[in-house]
PDB file of C-alpha atoms in Angstrom:
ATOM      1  CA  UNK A   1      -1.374  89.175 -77.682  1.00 56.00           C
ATOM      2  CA  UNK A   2      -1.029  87.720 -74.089  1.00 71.00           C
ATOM      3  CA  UNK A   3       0.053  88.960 -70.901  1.00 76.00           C
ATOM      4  CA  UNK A   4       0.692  87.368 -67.725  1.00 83.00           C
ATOM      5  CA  UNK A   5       0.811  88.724 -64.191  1.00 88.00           C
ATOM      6  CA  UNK A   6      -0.068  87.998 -60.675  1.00 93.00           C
ATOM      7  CA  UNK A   7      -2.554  88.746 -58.267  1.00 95.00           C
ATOM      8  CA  UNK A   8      -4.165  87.857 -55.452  1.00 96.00           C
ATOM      9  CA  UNK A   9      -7.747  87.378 -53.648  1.00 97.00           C
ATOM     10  CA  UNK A  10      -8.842  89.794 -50.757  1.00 97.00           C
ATOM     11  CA  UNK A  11     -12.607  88.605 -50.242  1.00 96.00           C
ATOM     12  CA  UNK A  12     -14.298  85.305 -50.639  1.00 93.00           C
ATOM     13  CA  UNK A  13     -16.695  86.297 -53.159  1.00 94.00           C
ATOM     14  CA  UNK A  14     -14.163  86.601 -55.761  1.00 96.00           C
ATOM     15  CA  UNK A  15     -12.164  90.306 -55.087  1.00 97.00           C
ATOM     16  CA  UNK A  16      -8.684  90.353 -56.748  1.00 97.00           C
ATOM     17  CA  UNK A  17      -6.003  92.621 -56.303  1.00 97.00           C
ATOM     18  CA  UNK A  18      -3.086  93.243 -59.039  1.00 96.00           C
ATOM     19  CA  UNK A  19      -1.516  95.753 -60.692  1.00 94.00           C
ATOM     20  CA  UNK A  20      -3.018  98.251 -63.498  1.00 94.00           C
ATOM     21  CA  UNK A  21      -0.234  97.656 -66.003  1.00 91.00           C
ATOM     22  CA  UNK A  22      -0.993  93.621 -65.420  1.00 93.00           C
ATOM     23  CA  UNK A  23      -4.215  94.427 -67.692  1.00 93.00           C
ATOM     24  CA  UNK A  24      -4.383  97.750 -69.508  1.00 93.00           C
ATOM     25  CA  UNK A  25      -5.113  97.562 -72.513  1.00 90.00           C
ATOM     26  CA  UNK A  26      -7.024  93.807 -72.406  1.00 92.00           C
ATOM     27  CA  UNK A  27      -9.950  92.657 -74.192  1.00 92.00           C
ATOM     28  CA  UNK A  28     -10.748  90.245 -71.908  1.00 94.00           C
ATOM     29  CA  UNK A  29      -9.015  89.340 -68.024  1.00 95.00           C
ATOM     30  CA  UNK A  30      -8.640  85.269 -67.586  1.00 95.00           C
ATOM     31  CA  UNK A  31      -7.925  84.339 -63.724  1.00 94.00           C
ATOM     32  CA  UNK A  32      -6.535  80.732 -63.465  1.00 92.00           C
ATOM     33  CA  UNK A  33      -6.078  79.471 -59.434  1.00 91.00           C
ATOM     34  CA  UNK A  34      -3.144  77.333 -58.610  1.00 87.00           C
ATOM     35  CA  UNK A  35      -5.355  74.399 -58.645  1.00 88.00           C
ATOM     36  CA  UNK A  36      -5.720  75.566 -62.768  1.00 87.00           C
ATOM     37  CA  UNK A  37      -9.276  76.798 -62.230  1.00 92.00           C
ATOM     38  CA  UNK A  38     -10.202  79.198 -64.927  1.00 94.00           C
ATOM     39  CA  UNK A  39     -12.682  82.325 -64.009  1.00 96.00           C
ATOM     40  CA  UNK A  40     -13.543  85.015 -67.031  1.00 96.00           C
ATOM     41  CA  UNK A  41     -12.940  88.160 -64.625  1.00 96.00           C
ATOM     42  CA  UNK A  42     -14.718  91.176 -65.115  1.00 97.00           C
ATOM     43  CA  UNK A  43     -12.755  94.723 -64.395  1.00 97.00           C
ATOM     44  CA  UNK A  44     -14.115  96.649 -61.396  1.00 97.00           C
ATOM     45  CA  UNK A  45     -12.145 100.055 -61.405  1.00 96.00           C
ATOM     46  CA  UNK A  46      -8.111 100.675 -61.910  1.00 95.00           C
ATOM     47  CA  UNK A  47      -6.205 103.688 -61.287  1.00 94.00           C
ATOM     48  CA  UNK A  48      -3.298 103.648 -63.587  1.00 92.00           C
ATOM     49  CA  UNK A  49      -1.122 106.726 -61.725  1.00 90.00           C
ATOM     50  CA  UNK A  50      -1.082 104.526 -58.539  1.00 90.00           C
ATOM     51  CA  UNK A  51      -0.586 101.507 -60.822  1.00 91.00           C
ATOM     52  CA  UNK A  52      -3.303  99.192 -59.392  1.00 95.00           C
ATOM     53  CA  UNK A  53      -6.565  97.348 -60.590  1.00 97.00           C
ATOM     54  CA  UNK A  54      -9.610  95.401 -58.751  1.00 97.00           C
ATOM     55  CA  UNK A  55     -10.903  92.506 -60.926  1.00 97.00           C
ATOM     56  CA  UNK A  56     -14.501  90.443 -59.630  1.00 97.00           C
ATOM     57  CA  UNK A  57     -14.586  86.911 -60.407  1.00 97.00           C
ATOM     58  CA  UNK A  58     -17.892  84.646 -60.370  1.00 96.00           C
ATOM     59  CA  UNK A  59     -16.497  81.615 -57.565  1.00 93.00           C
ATOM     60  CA  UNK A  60     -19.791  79.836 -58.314  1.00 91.00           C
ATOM     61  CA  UNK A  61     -19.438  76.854 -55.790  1.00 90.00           C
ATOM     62  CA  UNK A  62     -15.676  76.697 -55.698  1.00 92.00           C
ATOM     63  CA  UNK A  63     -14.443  77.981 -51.688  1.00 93.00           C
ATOM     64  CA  UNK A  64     -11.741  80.842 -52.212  1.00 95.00           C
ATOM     65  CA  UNK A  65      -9.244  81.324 -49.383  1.00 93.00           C
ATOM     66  CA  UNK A  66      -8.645  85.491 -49.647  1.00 95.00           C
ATOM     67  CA  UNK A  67      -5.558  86.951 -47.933  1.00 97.00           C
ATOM     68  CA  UNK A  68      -5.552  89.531 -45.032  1.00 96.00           C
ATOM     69  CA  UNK A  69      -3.261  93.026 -45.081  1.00 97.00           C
ATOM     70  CA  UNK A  70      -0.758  93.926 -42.848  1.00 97.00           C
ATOM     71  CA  UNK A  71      -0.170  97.007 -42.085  1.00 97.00           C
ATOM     72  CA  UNK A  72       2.672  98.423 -44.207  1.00 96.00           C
ATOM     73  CA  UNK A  73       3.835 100.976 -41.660  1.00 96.00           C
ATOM     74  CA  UNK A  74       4.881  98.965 -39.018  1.00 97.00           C
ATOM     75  CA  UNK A  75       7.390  96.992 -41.285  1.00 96.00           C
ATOM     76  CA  UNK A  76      11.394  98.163 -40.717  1.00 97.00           C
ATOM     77  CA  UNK A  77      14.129  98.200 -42.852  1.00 96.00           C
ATOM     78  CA  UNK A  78      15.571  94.177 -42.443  1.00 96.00           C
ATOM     79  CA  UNK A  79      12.365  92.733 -41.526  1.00 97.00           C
ATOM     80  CA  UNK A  80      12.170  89.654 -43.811  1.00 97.00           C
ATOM     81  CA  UNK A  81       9.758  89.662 -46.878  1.00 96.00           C
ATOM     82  CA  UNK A  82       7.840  87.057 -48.988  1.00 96.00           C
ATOM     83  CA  UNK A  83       6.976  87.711 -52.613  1.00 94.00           C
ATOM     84  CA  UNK A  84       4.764  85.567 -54.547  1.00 93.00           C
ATOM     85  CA  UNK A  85       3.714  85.565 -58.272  1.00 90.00           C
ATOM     86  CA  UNK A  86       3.956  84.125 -61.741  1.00 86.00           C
ATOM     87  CA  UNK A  87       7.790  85.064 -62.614  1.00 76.00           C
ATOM     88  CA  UNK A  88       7.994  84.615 -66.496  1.00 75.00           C
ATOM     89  CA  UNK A  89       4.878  82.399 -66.813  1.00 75.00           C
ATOM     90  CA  UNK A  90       6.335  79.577 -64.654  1.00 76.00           C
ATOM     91  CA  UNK A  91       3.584  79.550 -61.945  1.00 78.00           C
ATOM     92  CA  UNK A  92       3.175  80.216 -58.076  1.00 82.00           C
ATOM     93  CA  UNK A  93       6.639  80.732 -57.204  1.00 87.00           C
ATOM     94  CA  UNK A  94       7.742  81.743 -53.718  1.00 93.00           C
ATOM     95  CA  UNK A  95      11.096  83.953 -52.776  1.00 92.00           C
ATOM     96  CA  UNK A  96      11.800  85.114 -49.319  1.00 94.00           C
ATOM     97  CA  UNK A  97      14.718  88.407 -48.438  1.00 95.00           C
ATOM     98  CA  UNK A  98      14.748  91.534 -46.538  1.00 96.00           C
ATOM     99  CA  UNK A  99      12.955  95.201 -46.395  1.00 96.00           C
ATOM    100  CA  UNK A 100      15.947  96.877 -48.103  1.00 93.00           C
ATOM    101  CA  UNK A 101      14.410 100.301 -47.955  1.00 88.00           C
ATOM    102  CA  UNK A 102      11.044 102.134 -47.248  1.00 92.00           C
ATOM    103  CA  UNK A 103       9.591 105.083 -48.888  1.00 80.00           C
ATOM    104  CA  UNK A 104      11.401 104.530 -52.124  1.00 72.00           C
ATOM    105  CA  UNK A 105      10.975 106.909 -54.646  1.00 72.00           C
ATOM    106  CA  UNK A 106      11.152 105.013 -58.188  1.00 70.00           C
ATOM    107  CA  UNK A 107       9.660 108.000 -60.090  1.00 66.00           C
ATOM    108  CA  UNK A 108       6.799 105.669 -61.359  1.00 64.00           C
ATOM    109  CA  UNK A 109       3.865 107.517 -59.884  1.00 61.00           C
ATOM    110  CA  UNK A 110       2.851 111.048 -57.961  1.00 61.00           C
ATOM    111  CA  UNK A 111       0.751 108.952 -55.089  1.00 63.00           C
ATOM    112  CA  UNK A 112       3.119 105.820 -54.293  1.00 69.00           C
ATOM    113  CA  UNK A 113       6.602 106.026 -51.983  1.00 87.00           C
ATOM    114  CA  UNK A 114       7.409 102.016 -52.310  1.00 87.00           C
ATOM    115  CA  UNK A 115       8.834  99.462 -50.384  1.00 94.00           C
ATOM    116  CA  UNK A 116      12.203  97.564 -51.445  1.00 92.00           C
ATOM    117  CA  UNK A 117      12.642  94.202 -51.235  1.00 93.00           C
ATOM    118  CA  UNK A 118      15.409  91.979 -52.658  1.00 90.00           C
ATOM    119  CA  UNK A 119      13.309  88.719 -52.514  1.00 89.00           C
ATOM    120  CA  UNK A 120      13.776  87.816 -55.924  1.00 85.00           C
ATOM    121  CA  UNK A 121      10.516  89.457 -58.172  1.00 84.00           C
ATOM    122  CA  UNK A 122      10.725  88.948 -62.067  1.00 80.00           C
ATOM    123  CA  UNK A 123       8.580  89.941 -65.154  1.00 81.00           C
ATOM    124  CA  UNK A 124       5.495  87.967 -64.311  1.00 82.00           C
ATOM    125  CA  UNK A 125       5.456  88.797 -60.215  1.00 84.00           C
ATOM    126  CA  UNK A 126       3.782  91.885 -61.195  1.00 89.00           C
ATOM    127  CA  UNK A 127       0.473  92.472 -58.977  1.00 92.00           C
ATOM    128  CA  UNK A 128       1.148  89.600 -56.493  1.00 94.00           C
ATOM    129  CA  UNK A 129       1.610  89.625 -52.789  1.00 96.00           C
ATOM    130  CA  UNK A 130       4.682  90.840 -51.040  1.00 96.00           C
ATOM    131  CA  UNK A 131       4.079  89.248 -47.673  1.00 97.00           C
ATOM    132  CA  UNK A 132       5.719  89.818 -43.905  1.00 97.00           C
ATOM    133  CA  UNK A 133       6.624  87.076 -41.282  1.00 96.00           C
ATOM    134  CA  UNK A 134       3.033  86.561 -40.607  1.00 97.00           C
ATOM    135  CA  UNK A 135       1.389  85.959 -43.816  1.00 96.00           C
ATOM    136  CA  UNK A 136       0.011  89.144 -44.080  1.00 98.00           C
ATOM    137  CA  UNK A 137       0.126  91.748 -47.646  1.00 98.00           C
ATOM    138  CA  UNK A 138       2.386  94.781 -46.658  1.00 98.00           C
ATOM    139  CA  UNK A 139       2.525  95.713 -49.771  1.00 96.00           C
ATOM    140  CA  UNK A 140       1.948  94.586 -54.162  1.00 95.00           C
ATOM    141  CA  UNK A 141       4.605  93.693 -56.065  1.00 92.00           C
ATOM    142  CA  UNK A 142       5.229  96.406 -58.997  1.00 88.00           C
ATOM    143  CA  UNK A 143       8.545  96.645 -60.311  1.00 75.00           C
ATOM    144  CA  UNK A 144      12.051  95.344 -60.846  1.00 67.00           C
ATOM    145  CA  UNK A 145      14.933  97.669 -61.339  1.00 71.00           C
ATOM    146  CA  UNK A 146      17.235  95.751 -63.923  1.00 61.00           C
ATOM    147  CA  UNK A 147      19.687  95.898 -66.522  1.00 64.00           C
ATOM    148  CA  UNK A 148      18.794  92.960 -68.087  1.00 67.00           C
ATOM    149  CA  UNK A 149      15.457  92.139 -67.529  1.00 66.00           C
ATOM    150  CA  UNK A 150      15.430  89.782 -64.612  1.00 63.00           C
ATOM    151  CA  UNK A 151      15.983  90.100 -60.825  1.00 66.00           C
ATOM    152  CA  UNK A 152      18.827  91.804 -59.424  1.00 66.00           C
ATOM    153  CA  UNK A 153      17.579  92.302 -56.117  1.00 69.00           C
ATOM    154  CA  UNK A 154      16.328  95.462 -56.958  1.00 81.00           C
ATOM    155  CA  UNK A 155      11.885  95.175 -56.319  1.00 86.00           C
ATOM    156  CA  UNK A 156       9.614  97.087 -55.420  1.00 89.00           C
ATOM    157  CA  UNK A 157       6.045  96.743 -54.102  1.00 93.00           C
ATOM    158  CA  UNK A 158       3.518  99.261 -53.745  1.00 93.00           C
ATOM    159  CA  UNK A 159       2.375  99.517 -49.429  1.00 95.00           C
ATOM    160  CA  UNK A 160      -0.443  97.935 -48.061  1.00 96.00           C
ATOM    161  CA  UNK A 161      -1.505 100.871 -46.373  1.00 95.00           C
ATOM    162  CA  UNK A 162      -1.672 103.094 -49.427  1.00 93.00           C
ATOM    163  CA  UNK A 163      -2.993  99.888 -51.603  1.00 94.00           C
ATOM    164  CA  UNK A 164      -6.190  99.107 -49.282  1.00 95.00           C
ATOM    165  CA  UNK A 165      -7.389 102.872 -49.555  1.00 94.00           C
ATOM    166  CA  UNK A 166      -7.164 102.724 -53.710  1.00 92.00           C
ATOM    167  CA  UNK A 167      -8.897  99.285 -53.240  1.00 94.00           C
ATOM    168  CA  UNK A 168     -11.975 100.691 -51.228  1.00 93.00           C
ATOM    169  CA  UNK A 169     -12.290 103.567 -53.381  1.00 92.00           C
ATOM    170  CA  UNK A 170     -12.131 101.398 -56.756  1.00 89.00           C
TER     171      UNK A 170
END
């Protein structure tokens, strides 16, 4: 079986970010770049209550651009949002909308209150970057509420500010 997901890189030498239910369960992690580079990752440390996992790749020679945080906190309700990820295998694929809520409760997890977005996240945006204005990571795209299985405007992302303390600890 094969899964897809997101993710994204926090440190030059090869950190990724993305979410735990991206790769429970795999035998083996494969990381491909949007220039289709392919990287065997190996699985640093997950916490599957907060739903998020810390993968290493080996960059060898190849120059990685890693993203920055933002800080989750200072983000209001209507502040525009950027999600990016792999929605149902297509590729990078970027949507833009609002902060429709903070602090959401989605009943997913004890340690997470999430942020809402209704840029447009689908099965496949899981563990990618939900961006602000600036091009920083307030938060890591986790979940869709939906009927029928694709984006109603209903996502969620899991903040920044609670996602860089799991990441440190893993």
């Amino acid at each position: 079986m094969v899964g897809l997901g997101s993710g994204f890189i926090i440190s030059d030498d090869g950190i990724i970010v993305t979410n735990n239910h991206v790769i429970e369960g795999a035998d083996e992690i494969t990381v491909f770049l949007d220039d289709e580079t392919e990287f065997n990752a190996e699985l640093l440390g997950r916490d599957p209550k907060a739903d998020i996992a810390v993968l290493k790749i080996n960059p060898k020679n190849k120059i990685l651009k890693s993203l920055s945080w933002g800080d989750s906190d200072e983000m209001r309700v209507g502040d525009w949002t950027i999600a990016i990820g792999n929605p149902l295998g297509l590729g990078g694929t970027v949507t833009a909308g609002i902060l429709s809520a903070i602090s959401r409760d989605i009943g997913s997890g004890p340690y997470v209150k999430f942020l809402q977005t209704d840029a447009s996240i689908n099965q496949g945006n899981s563990g990618g970057p939900l961006f602000n204005i600036d091009g920083k990571v307030i938060g890591i795209n986790s979940a869709i509420v939906s009927q029928t299985g694709g984006s109603i405007g209903l996502g969620f992302a899991i903040p920044s500010n609670s996602a860089k303390k799991i990441v440190q600890q893993l």
